[in-house]
PDB file of C-alpha atoms and ligand atoms in Angstrom:
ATOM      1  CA  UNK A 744      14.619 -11.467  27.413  1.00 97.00           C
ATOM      2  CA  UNK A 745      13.503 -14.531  25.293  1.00 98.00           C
ATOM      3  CA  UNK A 746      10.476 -14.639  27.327  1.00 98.00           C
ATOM      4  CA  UNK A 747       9.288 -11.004  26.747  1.00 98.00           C
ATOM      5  CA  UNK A 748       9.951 -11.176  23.148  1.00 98.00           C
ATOM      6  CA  UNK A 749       7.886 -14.490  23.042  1.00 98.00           C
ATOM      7  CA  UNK A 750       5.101 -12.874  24.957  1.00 98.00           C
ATOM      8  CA  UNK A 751       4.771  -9.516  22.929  1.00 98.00           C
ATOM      9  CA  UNK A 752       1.327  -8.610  22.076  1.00 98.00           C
ATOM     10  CA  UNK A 753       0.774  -5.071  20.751  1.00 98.00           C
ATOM     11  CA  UNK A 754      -1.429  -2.717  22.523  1.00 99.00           C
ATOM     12  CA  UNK A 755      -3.572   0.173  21.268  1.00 98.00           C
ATOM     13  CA  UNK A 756      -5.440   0.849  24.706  1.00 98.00           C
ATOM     14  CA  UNK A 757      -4.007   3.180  27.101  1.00 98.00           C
ATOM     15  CA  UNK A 758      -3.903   4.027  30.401  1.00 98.00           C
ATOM     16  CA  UNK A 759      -3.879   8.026  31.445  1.00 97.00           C
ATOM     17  CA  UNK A 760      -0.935   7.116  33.247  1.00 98.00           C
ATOM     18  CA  UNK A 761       1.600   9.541  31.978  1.00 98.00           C
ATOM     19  CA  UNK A 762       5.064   8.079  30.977  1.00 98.00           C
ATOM     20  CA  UNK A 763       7.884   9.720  33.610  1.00 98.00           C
ATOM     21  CA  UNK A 764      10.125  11.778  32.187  1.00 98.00           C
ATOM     22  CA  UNK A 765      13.330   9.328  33.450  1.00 98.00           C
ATOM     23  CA  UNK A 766      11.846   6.089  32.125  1.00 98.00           C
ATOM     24  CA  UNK A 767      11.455   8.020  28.556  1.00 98.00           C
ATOM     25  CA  UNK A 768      14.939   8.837  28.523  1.00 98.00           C
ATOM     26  CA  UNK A 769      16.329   5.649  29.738  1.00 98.00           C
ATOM     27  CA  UNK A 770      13.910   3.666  26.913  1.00 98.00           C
ATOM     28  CA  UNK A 771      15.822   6.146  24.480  1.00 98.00           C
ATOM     29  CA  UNK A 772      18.947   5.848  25.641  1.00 98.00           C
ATOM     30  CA  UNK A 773      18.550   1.932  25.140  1.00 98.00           C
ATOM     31  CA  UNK A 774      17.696   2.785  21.478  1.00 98.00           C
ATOM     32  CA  UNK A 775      20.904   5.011  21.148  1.00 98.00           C
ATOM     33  CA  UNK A 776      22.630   1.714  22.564  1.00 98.00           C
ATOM     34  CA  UNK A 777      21.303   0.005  19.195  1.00 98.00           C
ATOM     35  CA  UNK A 778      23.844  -1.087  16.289  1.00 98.00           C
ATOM     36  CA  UNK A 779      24.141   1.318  13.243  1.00 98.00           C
ATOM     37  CA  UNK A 780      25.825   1.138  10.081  1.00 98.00           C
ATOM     38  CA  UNK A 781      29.275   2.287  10.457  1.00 98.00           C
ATOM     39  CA  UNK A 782      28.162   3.391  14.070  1.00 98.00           C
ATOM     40  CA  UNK A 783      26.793   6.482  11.986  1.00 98.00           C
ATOM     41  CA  UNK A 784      23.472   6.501  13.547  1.00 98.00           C
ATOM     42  CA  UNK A 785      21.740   7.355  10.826  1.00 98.00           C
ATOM     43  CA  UNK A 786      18.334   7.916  12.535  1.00 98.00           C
ATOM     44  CA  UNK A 787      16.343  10.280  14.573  1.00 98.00           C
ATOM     45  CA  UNK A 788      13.009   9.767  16.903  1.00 99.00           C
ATOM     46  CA  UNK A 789      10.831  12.506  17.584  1.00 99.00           C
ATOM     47  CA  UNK A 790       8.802  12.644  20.828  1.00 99.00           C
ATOM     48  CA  UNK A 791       5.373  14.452  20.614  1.00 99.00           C
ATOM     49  CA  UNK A 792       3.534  14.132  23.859  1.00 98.00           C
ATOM     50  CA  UNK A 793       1.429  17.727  23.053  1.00 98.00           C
ATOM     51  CA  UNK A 794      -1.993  16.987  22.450  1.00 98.00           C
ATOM     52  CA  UNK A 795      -2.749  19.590  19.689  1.00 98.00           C
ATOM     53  CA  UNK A 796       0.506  17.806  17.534  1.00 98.00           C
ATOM     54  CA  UNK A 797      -0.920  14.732  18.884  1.00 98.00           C
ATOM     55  CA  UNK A 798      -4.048  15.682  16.900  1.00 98.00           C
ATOM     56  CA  UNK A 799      -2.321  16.390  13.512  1.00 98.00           C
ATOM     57  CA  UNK A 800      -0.579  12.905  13.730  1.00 98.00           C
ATOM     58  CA  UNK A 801      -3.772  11.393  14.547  1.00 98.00           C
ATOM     59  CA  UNK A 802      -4.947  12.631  11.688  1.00 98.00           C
ATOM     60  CA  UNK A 803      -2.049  11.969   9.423  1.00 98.00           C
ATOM     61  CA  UNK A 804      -2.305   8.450  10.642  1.00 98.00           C
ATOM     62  CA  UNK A 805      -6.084   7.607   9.715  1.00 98.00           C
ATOM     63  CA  UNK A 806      -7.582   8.204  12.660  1.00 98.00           C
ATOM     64  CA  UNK A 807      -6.056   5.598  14.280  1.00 98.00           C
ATOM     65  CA  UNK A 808      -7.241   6.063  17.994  1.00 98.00           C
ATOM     66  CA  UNK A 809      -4.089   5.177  20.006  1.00 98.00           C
ATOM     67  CA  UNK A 810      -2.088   8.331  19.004  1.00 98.00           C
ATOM     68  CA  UNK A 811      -4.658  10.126  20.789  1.00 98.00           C
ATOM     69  CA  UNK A 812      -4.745   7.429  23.807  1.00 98.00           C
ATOM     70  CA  UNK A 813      -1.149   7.014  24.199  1.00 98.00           C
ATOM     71  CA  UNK A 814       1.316   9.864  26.278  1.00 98.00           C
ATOM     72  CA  UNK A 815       3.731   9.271  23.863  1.00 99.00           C
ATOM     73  CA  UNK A 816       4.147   8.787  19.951  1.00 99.00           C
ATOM     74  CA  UNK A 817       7.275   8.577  18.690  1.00 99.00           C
ATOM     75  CA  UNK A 818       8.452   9.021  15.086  1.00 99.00           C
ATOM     76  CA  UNK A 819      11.445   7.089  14.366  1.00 99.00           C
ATOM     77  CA  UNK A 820      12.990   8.561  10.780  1.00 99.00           C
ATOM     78  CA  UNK A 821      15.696   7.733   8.726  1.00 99.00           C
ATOM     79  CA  UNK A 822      18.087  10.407   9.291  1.00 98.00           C
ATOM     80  CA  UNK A 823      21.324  11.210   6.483  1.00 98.00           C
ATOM     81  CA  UNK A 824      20.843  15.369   7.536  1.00 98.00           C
ATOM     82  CA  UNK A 825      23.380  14.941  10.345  1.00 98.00           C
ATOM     83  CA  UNK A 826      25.586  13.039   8.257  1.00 98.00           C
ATOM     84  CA  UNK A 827      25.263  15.743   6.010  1.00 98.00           C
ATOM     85  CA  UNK A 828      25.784  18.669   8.203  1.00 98.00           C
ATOM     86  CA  UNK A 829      28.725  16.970  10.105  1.00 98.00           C
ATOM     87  CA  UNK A 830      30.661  16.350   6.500  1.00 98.00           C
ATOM     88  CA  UNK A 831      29.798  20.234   5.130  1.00 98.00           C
ATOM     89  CA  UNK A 832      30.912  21.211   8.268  1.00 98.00           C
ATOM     90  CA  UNK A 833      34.243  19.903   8.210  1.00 98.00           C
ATOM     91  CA  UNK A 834      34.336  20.359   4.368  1.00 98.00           C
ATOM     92  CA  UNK A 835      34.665  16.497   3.394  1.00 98.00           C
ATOM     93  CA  UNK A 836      33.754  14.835   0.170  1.00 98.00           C
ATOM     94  CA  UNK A 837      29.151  14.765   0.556  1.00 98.00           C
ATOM     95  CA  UNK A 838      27.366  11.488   0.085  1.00 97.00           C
ATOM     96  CA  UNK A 839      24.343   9.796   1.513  1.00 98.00           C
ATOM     97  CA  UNK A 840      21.798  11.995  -0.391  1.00 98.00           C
ATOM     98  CA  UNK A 841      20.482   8.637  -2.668  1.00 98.00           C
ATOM     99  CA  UNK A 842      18.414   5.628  -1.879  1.00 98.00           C
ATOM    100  CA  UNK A 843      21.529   3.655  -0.262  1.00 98.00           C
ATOM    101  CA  UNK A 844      21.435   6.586   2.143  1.00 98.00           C
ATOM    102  CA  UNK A 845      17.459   6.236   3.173  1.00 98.00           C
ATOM    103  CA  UNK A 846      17.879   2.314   3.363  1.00 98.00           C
ATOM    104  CA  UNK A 847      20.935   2.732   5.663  1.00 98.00           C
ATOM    105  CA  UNK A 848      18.992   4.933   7.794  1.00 98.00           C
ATOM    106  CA  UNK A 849      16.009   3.117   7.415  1.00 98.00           C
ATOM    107  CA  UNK A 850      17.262   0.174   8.753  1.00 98.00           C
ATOM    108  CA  UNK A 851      19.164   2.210  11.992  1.00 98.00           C
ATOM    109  CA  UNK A 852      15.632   3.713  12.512  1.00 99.00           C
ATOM    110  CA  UNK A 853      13.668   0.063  12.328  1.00 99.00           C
ATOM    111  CA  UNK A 854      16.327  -1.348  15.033  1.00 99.00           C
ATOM    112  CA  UNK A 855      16.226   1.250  17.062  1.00 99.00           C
ATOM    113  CA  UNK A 856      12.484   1.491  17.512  1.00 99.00           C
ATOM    114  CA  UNK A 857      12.606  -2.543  18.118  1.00 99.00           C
ATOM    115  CA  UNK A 858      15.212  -1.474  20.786  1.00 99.00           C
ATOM    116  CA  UNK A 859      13.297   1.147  22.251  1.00 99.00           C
ATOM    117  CA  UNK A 860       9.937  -1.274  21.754  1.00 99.00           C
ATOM    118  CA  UNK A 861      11.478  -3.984  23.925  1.00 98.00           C
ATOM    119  CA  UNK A 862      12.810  -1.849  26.135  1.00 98.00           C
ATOM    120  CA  UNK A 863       9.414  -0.382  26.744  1.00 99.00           C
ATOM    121  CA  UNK A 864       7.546  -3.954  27.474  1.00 98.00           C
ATOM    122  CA  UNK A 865      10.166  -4.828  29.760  1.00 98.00           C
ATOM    123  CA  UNK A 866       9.190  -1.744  32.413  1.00 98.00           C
ATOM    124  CA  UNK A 867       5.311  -2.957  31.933  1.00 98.00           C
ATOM    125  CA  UNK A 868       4.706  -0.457  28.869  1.00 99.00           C
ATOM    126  CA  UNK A 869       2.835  -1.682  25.787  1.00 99.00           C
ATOM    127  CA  UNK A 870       3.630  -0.487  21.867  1.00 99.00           C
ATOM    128  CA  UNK A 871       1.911  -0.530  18.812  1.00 99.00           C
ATOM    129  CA  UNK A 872       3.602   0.288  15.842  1.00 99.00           C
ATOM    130  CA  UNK A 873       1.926   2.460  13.309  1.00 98.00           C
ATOM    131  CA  UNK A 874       2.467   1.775   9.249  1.00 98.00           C
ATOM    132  CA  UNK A 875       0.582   3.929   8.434  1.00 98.00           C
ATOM    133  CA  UNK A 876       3.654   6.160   8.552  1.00 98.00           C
ATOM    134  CA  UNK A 877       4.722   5.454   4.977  1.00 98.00           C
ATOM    135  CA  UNK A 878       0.676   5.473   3.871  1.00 98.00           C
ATOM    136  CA  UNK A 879       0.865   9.337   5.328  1.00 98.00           C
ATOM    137  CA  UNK A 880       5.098  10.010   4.840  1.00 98.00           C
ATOM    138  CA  UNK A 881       4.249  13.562   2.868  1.00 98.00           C
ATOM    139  CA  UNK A 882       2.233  15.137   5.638  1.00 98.00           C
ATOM    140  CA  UNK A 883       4.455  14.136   8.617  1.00 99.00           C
ATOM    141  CA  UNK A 884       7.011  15.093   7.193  1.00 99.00           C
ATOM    142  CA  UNK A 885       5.119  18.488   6.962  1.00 98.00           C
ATOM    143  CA  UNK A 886       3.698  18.197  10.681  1.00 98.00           C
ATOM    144  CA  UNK A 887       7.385  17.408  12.085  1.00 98.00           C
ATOM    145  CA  UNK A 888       9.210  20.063  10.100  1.00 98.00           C
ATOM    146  CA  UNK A 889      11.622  17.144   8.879  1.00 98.00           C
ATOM    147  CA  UNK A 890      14.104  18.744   6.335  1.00 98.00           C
ATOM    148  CA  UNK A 891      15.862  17.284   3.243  1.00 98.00           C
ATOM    149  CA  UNK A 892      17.630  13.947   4.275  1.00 98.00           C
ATOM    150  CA  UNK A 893      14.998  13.209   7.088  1.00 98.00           C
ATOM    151  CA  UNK A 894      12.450   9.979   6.442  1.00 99.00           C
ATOM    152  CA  UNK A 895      10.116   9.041   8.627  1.00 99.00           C
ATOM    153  CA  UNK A 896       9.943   5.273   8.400  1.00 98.00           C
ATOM    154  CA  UNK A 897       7.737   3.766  11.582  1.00 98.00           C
ATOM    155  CA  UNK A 898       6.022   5.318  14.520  1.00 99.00           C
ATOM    156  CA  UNK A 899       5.359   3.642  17.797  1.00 99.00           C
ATOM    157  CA  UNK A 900       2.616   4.526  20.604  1.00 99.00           C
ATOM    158  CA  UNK A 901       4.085   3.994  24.100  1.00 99.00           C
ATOM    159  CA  UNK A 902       2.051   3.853  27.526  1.00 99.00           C
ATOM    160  CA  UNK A 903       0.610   1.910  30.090  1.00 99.00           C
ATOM    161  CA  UNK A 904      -1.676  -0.465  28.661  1.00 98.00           C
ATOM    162  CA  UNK A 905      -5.778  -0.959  28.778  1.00 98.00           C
ATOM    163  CA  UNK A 906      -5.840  -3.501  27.545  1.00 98.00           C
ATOM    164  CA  UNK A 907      -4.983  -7.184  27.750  1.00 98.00           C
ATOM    165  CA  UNK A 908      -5.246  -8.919  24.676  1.00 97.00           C
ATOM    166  CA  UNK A 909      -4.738 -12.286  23.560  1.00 95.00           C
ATOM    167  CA  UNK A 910      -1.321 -13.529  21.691  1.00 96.00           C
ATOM    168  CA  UNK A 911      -1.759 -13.455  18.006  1.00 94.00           C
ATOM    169  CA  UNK A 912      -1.017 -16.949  16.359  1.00 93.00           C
ATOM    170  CA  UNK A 913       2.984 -16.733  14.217  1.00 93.00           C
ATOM    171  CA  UNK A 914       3.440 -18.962  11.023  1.00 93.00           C
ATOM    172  CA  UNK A 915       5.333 -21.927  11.484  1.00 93.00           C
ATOM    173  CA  UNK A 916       8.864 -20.975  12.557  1.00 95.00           C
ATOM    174  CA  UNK A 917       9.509 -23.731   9.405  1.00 91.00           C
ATOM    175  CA  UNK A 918       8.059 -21.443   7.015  1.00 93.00           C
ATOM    176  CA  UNK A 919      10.251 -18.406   8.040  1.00 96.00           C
ATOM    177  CA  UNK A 920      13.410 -19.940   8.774  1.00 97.00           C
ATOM    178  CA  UNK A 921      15.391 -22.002   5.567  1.00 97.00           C
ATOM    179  CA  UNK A 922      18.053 -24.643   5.771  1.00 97.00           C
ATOM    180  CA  UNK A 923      21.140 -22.795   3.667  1.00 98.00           C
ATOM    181  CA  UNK A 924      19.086 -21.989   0.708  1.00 98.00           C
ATOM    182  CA  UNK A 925      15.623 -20.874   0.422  1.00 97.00           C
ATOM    183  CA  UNK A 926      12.890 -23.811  -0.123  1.00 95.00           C
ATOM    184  CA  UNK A 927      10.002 -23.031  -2.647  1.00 95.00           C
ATOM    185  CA  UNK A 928       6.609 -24.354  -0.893  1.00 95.00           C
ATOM    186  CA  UNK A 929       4.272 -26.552  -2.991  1.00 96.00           C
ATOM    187  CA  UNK A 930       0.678 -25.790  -3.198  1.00 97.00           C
ATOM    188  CA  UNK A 931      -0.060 -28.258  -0.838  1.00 96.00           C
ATOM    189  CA  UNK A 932       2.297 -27.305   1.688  1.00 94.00           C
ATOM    190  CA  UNK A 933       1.003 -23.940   1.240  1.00 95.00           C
ATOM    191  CA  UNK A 934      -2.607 -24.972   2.156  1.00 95.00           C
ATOM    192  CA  UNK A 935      -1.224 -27.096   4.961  1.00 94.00           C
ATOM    193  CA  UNK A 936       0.572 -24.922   6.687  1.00 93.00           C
ATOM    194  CA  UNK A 937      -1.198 -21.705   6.632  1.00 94.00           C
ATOM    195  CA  UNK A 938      -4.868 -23.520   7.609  1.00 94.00           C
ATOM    196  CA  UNK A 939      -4.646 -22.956  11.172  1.00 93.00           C
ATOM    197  CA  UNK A 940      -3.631 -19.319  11.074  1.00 92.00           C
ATOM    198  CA  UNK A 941      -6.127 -18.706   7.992  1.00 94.00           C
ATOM    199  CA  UNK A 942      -8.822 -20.146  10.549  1.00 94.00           C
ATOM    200  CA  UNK A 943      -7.343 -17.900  13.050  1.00 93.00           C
ATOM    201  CA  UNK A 944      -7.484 -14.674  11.476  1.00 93.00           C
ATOM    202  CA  UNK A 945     -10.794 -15.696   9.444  1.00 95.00           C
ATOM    203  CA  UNK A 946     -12.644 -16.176  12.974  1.00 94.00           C
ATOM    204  CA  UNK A 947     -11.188 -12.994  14.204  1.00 92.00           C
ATOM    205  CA  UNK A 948     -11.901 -10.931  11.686  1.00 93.00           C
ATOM    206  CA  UNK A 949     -15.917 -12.204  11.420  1.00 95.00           C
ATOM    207  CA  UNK A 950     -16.119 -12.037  15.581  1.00 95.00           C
ATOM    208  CA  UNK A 951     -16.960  -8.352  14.433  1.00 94.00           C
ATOM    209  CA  UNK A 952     -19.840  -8.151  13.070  1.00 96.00           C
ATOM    210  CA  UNK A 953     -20.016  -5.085  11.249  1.00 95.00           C
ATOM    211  CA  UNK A 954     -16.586  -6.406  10.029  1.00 94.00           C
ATOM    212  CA  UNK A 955     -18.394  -9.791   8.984  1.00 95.00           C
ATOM    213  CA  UNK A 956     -21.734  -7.845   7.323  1.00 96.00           C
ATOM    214  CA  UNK A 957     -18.889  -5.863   4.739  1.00 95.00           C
ATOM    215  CA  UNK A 958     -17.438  -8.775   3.855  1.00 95.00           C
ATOM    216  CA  UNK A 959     -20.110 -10.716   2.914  1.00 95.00           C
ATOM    217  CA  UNK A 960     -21.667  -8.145   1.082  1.00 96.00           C
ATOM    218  CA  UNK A 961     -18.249  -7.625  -0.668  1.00 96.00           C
ATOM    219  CA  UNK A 962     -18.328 -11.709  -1.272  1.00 97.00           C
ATOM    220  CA  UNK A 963     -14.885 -11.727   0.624  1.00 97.00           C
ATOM    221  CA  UNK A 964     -14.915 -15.469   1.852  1.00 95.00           C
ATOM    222  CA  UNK A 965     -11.226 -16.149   2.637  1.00 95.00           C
ATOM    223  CA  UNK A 966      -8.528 -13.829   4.581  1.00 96.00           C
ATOM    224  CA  UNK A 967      -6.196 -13.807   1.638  1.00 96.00           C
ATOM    225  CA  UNK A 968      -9.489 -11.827  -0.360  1.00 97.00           C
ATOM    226  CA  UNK A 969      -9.384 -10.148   3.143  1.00 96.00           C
ATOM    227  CA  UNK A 970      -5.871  -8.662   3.006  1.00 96.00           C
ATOM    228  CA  UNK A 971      -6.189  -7.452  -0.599  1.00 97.00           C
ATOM    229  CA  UNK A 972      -9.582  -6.351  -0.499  1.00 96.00           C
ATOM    230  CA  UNK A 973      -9.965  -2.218  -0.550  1.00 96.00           C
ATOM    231  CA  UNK A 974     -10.432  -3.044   3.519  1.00 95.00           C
ATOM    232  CA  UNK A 975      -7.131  -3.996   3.669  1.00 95.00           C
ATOM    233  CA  UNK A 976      -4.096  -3.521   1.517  1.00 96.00           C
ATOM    234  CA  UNK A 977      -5.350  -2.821  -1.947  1.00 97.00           C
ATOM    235  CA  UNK A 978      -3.034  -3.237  -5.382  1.00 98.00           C
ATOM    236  CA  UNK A 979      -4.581   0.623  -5.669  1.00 98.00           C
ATOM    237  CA  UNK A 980      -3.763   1.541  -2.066  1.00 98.00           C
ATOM    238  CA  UNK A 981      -0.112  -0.014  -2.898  1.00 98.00           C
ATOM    239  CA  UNK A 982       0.167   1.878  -6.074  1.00 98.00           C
ATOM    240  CA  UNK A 983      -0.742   5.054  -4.761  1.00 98.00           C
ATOM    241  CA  UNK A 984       1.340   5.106  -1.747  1.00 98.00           C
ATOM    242  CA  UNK A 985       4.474   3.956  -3.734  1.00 98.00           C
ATOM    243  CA  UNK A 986       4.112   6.806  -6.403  1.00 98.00           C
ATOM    244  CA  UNK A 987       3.918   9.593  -3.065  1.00 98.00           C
ATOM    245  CA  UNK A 988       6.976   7.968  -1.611  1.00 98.00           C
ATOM    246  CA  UNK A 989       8.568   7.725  -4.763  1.00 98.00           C
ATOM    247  CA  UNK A 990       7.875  11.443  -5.332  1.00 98.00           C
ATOM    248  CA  UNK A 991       8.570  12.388  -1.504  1.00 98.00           C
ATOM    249  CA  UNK A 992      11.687  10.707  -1.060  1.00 98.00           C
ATOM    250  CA  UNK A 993      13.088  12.472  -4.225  1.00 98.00           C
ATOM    251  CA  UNK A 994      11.745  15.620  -3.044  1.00 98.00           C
ATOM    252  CA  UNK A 995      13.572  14.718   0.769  1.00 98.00           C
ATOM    253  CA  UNK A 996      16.815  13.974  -1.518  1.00 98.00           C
ATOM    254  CA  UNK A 997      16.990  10.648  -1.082  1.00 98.00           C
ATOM    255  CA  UNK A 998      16.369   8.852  -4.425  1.00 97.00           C
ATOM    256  CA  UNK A 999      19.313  10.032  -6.894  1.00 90.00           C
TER     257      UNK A 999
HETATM  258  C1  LIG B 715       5.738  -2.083  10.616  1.00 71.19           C
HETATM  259  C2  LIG B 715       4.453  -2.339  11.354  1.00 71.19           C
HETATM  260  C3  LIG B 715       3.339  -1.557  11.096  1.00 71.19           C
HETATM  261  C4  LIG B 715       2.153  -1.753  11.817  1.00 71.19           C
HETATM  262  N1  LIG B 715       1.106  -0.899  11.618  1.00 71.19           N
HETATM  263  C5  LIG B 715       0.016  -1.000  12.397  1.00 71.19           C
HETATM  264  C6  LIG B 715      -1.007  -0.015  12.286  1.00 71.19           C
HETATM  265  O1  LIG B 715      -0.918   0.940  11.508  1.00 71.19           O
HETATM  266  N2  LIG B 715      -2.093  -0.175  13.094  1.00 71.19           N
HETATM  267  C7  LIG B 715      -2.215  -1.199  13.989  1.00 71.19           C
HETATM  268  O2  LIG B 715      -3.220  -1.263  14.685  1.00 71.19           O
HETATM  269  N3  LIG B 715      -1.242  -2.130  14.116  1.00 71.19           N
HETATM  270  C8  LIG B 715      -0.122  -2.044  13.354  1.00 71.19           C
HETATM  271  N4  LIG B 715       0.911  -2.948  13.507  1.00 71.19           N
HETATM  272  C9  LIG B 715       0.799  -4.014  14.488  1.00 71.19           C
HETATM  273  C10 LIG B 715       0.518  -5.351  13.801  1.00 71.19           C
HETATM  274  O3  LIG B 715      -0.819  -5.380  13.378  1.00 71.19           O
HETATM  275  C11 LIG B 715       0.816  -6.479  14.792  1.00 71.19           C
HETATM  276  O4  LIG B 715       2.195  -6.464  15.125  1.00 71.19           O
HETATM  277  C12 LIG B 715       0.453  -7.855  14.225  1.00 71.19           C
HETATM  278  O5  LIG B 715      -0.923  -7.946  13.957  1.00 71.19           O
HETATM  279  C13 LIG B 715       0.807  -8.960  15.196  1.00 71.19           C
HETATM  280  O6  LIG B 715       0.172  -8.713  16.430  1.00 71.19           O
HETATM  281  P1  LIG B 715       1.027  -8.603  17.781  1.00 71.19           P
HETATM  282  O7  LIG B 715       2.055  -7.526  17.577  1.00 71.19           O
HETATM  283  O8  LIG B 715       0.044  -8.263  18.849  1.00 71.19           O
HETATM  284  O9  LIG B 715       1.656  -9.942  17.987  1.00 71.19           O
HETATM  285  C14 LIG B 715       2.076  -2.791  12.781  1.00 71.19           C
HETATM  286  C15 LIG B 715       3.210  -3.586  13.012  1.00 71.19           C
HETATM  287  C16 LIG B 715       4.374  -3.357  12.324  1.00 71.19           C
HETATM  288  C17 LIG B 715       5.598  -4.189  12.631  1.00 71.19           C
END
């Protein structure tokens, strides 16, 4: 187990190998086997394998060409509808319908599709997961007919991979992990200990030339430019995103 979490790579190259029916349900049923708040399980997954759905995700998700590639894409939401129904049902006191209630399920969802992603590797299938779920949150919810109470929150492509790629370089585990309270980095330990994955990604990133031609006529000369650069994650791209979910999450009836 320690080993295939140490070795994951994410791939976004398939195979036409179609997924069998049995493995998809045992990968799910692994992800049902995940913990929940208050074991309420509040999350759903949808499966679309249909090409012309396929085709509306793909667009939803910027043309990212592994929802095409891949059999399967699956949409893992944060889910308080159930809830909902279960407690109207049996005429109990309603909740869930407020941000606590899309964080709970957000989280379920997130562990789940972690479940479901390891689960996947281990029977030789590769994953990619696909942020550009909350970028595009107001038109899936659209394409998946999600109804008030349903969120998606991260989408993985599953299948048999094309590709072999290289591990991508991790931070320091010292940088993530803290001794009992949280240690503020100096400057210089800052520059220290991010040089050899800012040489990492910088190398990457200019190995494609087209890539490399934009950024130099953009005067990007360091990956931190990079990631906030329009190419990447923008302060506009983050401000307009945030105002749709904002917006869509009050319209789903999960804000207040
Ligand atoms: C929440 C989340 C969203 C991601 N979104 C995308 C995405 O939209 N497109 C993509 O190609 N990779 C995406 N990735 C994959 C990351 O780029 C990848 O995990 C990271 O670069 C490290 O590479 P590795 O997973 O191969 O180790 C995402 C990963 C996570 C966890």
């Amino acid at each position: 187990m320690i080993d295939l979490a140490q070795n994951h790579r994410s791939i976004r190259s398939f195979t036409e190998e179609p997924i069998e029916e049995s493995i998809l349900n045992d990968l799910l049923l692994a992800g049902l086997r995940s913990s929940s708040s208050g074991n309420m399980q509040t999350w759903s997954v949808i499966v679309t394998k249909d090409n012309e759905n396929k085709t509306k995700l793909y667009e939803a998700h910027v043309r990212q060409g592994m929802v095409l590639e891949a059999p399967v894409v699956l949409t893992f939401c944060a889910d308080v509808f159930r809830m909902r129904e279960w407690i109207r049902v049996n005429k109990a006191k309603q909740s869930f319908d407020d941000l606590l209630g899309f964080l709970t399920g957000a989280v379920d969802a997130a562990i789940a599709a972690q479940t479901i992603s390891l689960a996947a590797e281990s029977v030789g299938l590769g994953i990619c997961y696909m942020g550009t779920t909350w970028w595009a949150a107001d038109k899936i919810i659209e394409i998946l007919g999600l109804p008030k109470g349903v969120f998606p929150v991260t989408s993985l492509v599953v299948g048999y991979p094309a590709e072999n790629p290289e591990l991508r370089d991790r931070l320091p585990l010292e940088l993530v992990m803290h001794h009992e309270k949280y240690h503020h980095l100096s400057d210089e330990e800052i520059r220290k200990t991010h040089a050899k994955r800012e040489q990492n990604a910088w190398s990457r990133y200019t190995a494609n030339e087209k890539l490399h031609a934009k950024l130099k006529e953009e005067g990007i000369t360091h990956v931190t430019q990079f990631y906030t650069s329009k190419f990447k994650y923008s302060k506009e791209l983050h401000e307009r995103v945030s105002k749709m979910l904002i917006e869509t999450l009050k319209e789903q009836g999960l804000w207040l």
